Coordinates of C-alpha atoms and ligand atoms in Angstrom, one line a residue:
X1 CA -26.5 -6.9 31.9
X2 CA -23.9 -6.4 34.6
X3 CA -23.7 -2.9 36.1
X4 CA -21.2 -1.2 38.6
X5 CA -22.1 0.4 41.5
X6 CA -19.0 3.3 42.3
X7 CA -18.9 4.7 45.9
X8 CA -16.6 7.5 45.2
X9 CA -14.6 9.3 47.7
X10 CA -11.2 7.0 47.8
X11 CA -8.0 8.2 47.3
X12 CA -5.9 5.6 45.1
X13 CA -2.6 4.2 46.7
X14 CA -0.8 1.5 46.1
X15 CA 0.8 -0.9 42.9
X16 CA -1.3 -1.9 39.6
X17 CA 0.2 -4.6 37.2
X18 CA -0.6 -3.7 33.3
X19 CA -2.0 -5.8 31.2
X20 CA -1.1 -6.8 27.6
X21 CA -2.3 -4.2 24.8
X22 CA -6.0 -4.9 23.5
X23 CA -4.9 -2.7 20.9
X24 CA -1.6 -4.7 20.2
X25 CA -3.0 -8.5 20.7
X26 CA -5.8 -7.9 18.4
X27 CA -3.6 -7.6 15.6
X28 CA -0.9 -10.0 16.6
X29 CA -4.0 -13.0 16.9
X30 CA -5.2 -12.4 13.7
X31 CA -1.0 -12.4 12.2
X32 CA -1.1 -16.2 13.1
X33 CA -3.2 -16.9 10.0
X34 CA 0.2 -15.9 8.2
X35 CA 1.9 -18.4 9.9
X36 CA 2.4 -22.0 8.4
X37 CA 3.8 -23.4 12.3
X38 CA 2.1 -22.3 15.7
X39 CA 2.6 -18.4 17.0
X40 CA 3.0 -18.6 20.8
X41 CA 1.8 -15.7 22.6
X42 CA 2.1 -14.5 26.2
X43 CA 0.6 -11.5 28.0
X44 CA -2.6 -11.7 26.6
X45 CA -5.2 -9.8 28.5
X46 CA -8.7 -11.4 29.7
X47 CA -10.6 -9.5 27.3
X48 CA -14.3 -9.7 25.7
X49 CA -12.4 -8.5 21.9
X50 CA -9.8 -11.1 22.6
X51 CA -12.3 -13.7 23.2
X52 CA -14.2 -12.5 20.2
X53 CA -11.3 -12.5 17.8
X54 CA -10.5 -16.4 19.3
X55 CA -13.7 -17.5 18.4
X56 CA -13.3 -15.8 14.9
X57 CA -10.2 -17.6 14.5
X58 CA -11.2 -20.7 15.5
X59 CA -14.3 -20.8 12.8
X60 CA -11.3 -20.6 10.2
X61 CA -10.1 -23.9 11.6
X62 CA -7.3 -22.2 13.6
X63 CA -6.4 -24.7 16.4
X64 CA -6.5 -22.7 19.8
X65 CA -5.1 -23.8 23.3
X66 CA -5.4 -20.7 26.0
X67 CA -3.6 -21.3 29.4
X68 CA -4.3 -17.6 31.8
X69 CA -2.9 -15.0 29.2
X70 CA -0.7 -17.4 26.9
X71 CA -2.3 -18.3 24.3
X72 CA -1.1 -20.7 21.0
X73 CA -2.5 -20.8 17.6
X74 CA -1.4 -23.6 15.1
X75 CA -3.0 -22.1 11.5
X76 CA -1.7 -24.9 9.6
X77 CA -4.8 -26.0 8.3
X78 CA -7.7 -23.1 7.8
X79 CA -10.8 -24.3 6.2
X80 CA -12.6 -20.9 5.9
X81 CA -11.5 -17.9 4.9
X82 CA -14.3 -15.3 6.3
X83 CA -15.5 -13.5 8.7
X84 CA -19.2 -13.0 9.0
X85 CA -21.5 -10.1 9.6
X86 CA -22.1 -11.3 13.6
X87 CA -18.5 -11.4 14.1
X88 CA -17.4 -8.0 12.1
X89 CA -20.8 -6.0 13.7
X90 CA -19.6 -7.0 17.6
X91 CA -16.2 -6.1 16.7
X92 CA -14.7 -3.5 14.2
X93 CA -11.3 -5.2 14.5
X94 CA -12.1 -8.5 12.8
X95 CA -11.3 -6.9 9.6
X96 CA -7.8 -7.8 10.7
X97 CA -8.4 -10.6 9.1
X98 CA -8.7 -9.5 5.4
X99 CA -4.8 -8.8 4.6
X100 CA -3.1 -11.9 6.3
X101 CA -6.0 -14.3 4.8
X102 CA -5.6 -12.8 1.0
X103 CA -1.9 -12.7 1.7
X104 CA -1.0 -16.2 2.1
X105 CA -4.7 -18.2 1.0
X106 CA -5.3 -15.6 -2.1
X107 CA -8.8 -15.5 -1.0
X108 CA -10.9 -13.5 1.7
X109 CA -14.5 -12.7 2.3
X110 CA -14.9 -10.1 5.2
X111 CA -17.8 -8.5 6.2
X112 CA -17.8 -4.8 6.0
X113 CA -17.8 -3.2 9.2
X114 CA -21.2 -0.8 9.6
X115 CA -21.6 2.5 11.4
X116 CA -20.2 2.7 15.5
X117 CA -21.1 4.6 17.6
X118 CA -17.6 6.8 17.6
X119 CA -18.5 8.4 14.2
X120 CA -18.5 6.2 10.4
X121 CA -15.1 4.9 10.6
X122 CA -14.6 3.4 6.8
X123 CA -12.7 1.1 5.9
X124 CA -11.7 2.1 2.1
X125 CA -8.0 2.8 2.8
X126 CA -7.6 -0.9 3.9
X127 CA -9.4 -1.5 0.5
X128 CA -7.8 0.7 -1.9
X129 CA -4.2 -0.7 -0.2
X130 CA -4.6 -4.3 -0.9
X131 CA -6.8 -2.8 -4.6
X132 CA -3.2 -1.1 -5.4
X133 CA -1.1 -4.6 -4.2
X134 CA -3.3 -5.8 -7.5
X135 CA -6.2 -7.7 -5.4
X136 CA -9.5 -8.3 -7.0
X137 CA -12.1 -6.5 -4.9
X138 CA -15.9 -6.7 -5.3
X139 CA -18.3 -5.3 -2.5
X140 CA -21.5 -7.7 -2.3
X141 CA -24.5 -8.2 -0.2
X142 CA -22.2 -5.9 2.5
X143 CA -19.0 -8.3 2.3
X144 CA -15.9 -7.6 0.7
X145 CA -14.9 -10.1 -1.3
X146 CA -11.3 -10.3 -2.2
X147 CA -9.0 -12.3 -4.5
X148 CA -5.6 -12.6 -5.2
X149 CA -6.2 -16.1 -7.6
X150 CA -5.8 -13.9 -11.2
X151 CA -2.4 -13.0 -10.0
X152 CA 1.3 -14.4 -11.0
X153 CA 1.9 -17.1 -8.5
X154 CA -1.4 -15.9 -6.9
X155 CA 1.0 -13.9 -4.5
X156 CA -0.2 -10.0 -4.1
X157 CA 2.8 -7.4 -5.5
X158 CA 4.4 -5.3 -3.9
X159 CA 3.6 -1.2 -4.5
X160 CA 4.4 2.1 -3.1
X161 CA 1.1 3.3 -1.4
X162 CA 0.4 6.7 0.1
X163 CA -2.3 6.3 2.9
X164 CA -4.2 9.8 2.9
X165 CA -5.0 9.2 6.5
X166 CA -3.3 7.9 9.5
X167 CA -4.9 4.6 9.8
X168 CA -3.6 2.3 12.6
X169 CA -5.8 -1.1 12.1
X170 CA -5.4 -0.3 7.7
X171 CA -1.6 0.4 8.5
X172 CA -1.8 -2.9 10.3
X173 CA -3.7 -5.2 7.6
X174 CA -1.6 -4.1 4.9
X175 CA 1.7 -4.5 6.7
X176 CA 0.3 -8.3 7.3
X177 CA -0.5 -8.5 3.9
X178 CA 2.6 -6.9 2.3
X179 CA 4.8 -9.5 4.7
X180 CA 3.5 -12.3 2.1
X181 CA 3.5 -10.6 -1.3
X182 CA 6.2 -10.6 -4.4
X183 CA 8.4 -7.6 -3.8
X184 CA 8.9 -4.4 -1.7
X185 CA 5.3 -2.5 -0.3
X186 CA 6.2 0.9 0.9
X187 CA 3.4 2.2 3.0
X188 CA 3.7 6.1 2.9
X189 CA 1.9 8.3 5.8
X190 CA 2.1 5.0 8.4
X191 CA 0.7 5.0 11.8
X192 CA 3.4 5.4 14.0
X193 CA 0.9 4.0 17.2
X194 CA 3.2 1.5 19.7
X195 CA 0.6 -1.1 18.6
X196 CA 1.9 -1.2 15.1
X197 CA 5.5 -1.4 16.3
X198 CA 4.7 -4.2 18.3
X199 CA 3.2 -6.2 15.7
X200 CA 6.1 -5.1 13.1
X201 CA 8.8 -6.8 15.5
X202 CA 6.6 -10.1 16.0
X203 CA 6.1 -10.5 12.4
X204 CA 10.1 -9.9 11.9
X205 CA 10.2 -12.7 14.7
X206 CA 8.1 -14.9 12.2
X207 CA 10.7 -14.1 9.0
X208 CA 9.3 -11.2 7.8
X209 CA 11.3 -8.2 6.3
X210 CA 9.9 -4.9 7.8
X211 CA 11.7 -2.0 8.8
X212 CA 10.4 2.0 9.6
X213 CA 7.9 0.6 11.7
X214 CA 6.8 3.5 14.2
X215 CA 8.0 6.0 11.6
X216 CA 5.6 6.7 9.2
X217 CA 7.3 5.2 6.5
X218 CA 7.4 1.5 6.8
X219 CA 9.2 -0.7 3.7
X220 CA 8.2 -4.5 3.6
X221 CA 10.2 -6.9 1.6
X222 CA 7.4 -9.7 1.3
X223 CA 8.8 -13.0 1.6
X224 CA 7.8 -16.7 0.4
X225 CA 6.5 -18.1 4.2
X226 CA 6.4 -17.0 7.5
X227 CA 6.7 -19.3 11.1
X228 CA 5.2 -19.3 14.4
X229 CA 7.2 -17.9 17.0
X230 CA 7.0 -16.6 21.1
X231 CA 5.9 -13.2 21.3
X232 CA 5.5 -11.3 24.4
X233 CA 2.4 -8.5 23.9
X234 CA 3.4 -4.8 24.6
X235 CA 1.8 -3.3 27.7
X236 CA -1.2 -1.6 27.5
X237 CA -0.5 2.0 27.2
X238 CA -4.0 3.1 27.4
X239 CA -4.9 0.9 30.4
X240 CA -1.7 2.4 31.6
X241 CA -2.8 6.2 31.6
X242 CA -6.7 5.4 32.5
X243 CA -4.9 4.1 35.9
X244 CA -2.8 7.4 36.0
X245 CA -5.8 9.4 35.4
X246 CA -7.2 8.0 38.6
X247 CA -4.9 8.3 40.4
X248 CA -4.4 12.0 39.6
X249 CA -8.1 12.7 40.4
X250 CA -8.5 11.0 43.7
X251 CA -5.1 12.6 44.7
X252 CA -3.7 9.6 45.7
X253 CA -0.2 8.0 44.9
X254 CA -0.2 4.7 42.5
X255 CA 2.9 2.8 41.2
X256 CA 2.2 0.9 37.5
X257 CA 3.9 -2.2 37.0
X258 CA 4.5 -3.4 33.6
X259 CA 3.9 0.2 32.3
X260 CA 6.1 1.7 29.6
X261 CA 6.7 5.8 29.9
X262 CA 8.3 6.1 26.6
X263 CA 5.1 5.2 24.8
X264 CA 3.0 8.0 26.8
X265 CA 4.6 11.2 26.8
X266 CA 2.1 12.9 25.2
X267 CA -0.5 11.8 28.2
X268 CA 2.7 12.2 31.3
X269 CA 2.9 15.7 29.7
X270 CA -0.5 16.7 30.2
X271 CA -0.6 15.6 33.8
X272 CA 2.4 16.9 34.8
X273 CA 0.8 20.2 33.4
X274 CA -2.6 19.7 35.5
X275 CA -0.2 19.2 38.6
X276 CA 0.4 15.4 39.2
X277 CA 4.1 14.5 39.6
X278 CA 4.8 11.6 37.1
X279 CA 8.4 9.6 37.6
X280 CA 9.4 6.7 36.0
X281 CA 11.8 3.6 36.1
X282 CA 12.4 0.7 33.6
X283 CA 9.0 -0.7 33.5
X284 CA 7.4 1.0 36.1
X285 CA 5.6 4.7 36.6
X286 CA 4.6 6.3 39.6
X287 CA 1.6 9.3 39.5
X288 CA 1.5 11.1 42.9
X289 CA -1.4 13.7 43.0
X290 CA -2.8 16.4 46.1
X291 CA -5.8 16.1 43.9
X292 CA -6.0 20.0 43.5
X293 CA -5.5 20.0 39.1
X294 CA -5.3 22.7 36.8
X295 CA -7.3 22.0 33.4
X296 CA -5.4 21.5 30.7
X297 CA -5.8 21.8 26.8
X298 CA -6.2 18.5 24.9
X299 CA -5.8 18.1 21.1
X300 CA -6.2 14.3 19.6
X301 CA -4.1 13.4 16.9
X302 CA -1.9 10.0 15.6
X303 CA 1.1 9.6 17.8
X304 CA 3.1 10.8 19.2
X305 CA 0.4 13.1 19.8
X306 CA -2.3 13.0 22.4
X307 CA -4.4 9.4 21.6
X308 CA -7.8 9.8 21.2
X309 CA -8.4 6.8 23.5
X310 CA -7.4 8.8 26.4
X311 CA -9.7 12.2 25.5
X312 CA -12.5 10.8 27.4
X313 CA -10.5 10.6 30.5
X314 CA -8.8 13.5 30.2
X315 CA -12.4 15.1 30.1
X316 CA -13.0 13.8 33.6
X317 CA -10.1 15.0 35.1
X318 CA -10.8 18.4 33.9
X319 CA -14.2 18.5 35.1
X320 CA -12.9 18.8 38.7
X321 CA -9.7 20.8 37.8
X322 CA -9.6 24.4 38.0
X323 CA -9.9 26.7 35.5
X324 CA -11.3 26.1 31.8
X325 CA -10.1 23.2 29.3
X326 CA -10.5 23.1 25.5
X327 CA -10.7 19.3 24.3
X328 CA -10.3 19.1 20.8
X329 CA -11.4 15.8 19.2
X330 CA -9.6 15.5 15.5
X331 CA -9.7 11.5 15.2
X332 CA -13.1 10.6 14.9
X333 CA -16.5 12.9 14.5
X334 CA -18.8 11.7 17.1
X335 CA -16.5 11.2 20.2
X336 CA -18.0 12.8 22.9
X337 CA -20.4 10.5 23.7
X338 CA -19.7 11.1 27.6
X339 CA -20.2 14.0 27.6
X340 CA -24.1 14.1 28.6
X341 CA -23.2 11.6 31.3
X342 CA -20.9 13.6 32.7
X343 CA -23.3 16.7 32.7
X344 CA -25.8 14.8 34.6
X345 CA -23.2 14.3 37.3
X346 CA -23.2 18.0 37.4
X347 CA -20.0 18.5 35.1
X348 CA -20.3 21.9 33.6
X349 CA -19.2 21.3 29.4
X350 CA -20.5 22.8 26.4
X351 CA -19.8 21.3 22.6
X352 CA -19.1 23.1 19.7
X353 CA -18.6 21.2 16.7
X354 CA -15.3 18.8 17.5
X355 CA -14.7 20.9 20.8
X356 CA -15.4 21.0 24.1
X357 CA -14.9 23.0 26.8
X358 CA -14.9 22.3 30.1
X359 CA -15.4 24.4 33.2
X360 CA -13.9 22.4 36.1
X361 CA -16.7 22.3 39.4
X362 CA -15.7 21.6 42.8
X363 CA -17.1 18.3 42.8
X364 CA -19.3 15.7 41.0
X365 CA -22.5 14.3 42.5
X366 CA -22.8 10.2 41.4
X367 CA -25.2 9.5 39.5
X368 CA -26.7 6.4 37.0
X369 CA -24.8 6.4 33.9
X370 CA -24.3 4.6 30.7
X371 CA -21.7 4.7 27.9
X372 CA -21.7 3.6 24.2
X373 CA -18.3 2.8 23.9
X374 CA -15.1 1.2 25.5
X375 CA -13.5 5.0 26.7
X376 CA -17.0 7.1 27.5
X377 CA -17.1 4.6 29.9
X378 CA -14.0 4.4 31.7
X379 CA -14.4 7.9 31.7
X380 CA -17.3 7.5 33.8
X381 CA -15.8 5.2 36.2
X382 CA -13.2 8.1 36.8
X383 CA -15.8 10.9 37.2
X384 CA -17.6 7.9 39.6
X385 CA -14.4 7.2 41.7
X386 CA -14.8 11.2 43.1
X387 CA -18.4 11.7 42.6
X388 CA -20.0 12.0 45.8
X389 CA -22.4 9.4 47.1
X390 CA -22.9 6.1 44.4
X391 CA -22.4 5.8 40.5
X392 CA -24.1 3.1 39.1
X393 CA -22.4 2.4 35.2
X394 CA -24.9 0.8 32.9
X395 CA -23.6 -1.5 30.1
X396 CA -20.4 -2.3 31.5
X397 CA -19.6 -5.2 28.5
X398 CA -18.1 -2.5 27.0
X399 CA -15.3 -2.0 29.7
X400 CA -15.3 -5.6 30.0
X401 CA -13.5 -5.2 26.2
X402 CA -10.9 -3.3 26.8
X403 CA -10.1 -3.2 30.9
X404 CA -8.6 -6.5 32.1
X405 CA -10.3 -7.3 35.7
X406 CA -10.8 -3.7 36.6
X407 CA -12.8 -3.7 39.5
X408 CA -10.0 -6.1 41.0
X409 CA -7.4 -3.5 40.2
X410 CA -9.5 -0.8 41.5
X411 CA -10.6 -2.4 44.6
X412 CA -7.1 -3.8 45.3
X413 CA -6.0 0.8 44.9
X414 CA -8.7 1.3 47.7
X415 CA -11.7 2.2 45.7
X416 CA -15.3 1.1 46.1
X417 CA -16.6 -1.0 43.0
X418 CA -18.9 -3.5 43.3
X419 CA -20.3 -5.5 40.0
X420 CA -24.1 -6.4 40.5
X421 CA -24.5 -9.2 37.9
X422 CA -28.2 -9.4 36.9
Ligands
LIG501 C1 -7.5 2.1 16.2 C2 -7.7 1.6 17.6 C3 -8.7 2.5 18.3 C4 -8.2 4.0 18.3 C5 -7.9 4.4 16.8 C6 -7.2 5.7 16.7 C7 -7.5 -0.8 17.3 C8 -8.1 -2.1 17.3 N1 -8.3 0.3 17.5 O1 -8.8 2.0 15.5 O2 -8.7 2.1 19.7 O3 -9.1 4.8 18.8 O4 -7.0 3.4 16.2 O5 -6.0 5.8 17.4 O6 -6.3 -0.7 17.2 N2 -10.3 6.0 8.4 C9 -10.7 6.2 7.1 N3 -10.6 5.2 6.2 C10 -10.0 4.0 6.6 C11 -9.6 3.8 7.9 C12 -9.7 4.9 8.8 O7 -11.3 7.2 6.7 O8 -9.9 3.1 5.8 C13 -10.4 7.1 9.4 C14 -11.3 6.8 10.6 O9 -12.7 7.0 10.2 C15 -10.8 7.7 11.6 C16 -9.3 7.8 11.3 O10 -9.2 7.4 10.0 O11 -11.4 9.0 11.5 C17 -8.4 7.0 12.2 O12 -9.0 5.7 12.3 P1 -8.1 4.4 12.5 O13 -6.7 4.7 12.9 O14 -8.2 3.5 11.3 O15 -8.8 3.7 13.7 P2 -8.9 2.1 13.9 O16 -7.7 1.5 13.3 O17 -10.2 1.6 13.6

């Protein structure tokens, strides 16, 4: 397994293209199986998730042609209509594929997704949403069987449904779903995330009837057939602030390209208030840091509110900041899987329940680390790019998920990565 080796030390200057939302092309792939013509794509990061959600595609008889970060997909034929346990277990998203296949081939069987190592995560709103658009649901052998067959014109109906959590990916599947069924879905207590937006406006692209999309009430007029179409993926707002993170800590000055401010006030908010000056153009944001930070107060919650993808990174900035943070984790139970990592690099953070707080230090020693999911360890890389001396990151697939090229990007900032393959 790959590893990288951090030499930390360097401030950050210079520009940083980012990439297409993970988040948002996850989706948007598995929306092509709504889609009786081909679904163009374009900004569509190098990704291990994107690569897994092809190769899930593509065992449903989706035809595939990738060219850099274009990609097509021509679903005019599908031949299978699940997605297995080794699929679903290396990545939760796959049950992305539940709504659009029940939606327009009245049949689905989608293995459910097990424990992760970010807390239980369930799945039963995605369930009891396409249970109240009148499909036949059985749980068997771990699968989720689905069926729309008993159904007039096999078509799922559309219903008023009142999600009792903020669920991005269920918000998601049953917006896919809805865009197919007889009559109007009204999904109550939406997510609101960019992600969803992005997908909304694609499927409009494809003929779909959607509005309220990144409000929390979204109504869908389902309609007989949906086309392909060219759709540019949003930016990557998450990439976006991990960058901005950086460069805040290393006190250095970096400009984002392809970078939307609009979608990350929550996170420009908090660095302004640990000190960084954040400005902002069209499609471009510039973080400019002395690197001496203040901690600052985080709270996860569904946006507009602080993401919970960026709570580990937030954690190392305030490690090194002065003064004392409270992070407060309300999205998922066991998130603060970096936090142990961090203490062996001499951060100073106790846990109490789904807070912690954080004493900043006046510097980090590097150290070998290892994360168990996609943010822990971008976190790391942070705490690694001031540590002093060399951070080696263990299990660096999972960055490899969700950060397009990023010791390139680093590197090309000024930093000191180095991948050792093994
Ligand atoms: C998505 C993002 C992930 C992000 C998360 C929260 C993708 C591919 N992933 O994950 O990066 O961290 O949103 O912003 O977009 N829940 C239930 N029942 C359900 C569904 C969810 O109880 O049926 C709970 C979850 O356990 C969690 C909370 O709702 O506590 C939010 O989860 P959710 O928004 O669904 O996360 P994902 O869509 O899986």
């Amino acid at each position: 397994m790959d590893k990288l080796l951090i030499t930390g030390g360097n401030r950050l200057h210079g520009e940083v293209v980012i990439s297409g939302a993970k988040n948002a092309a996850l989706p948007i792939l598995c929306a092509s199986l709504l889609a009786e013509t081909p679904l163009h794509l374009k900004s569509v990061a190098a990704l291990k998730d994107i690569d897994t959600t092809i190769k899930l595609l593509d065992t449903m008889g989706v035809k595939i042609a990738r060219d850099g970060s274009e990609v097509t997909l021509d679903a005019g034929e599908v031949a299978s209509f699940e997605a297995t346990y080794e699929m679903v277990k290396t990545m939760r998203a796959s049950i992305l594929v539940l709504g659009p296949l029940l939606a327009r081939f009245g049949t689905a069987r989608v293995s459910l997704p097990g424990g992760c190592a970010i807390g239980s995560r369930p799945v039963d709103l995605h369930i009891k949403g396409l249970q109240a658009m009148g499909a036949a649901i059985h749980i068997t052998h771990g699968y989720i069987q689905a069926s729309t067959l008993h159904l007039p014109n096999r078509r799922l109906q559309g219903v008023r449904y009142y999600m009792d959590m903020v669920t991005v990916t269920g918000t998601e599947n049953l917006m896919m779903a809805a865009a197919l069924a007889q009559g109007t879905t009204v999904l109550e207590n939406a997510a609101k995330e960019p992600e969803v937006v992005d997908l909304a406006e694609m499927l409009v692209k494809m003929g779909a009837n959607i509005t309220g999309a990144g409000t929390d009430v979204i109504t869908i007029i389902g309609v007989e057939k949906l086309n392909g179409t060219t759709h540019n993926v949003v930016c990557d707002r998450i990439e976006a602030g991990t960058y901005m993170v950086a460069a805040a800590m290393t006190g250095g000055e970096v400009k984002l390209l392809n970078a939307r401010a609009d979608l990350l006030d929550a996170v420009i908010e908090k660095l302004r208030e640990a000190g960084a000056t954040v400005t902002s153009e069209l499609d471009t944001i510039t973080v400019k840091s002395d690197g001496n930070l203040k901690a600052v107060n985080i709270r996860t919650a569904p946006h507009p509110a602080f993401p919970t993808d960026m709570q580990a990174q937030f954690m190392a900035l305030n490690t090194i900041a002065q003064g004392v943070a409270k992070v407060t984790e309300t999205i998922f139970e066991n998130r603060f899987m970096h936090v142990q990592e961090m203490q062996r690099m001499g951060a100073d953070i106790s846990i109490d329940g789904n807070t912690a707080l954080v004493k900043g230090v006046p510097f980090l020693d590097g150290a070998t680390v290892m994360a168990t999911d996609l943010r822990a360890s971008a976190s790391l890389v942070l705490a690694g790019l001031v540590a002093r001396g060399d951070t080696v990151i263990e299990r660096i697939y999972h960055l490899d998920r969700g950060y397009e090229h990023l010791e390139e990007k680093l590197n090309k900032l000024g930093a000191n990565v180095k991948r050792i393959s093994q």
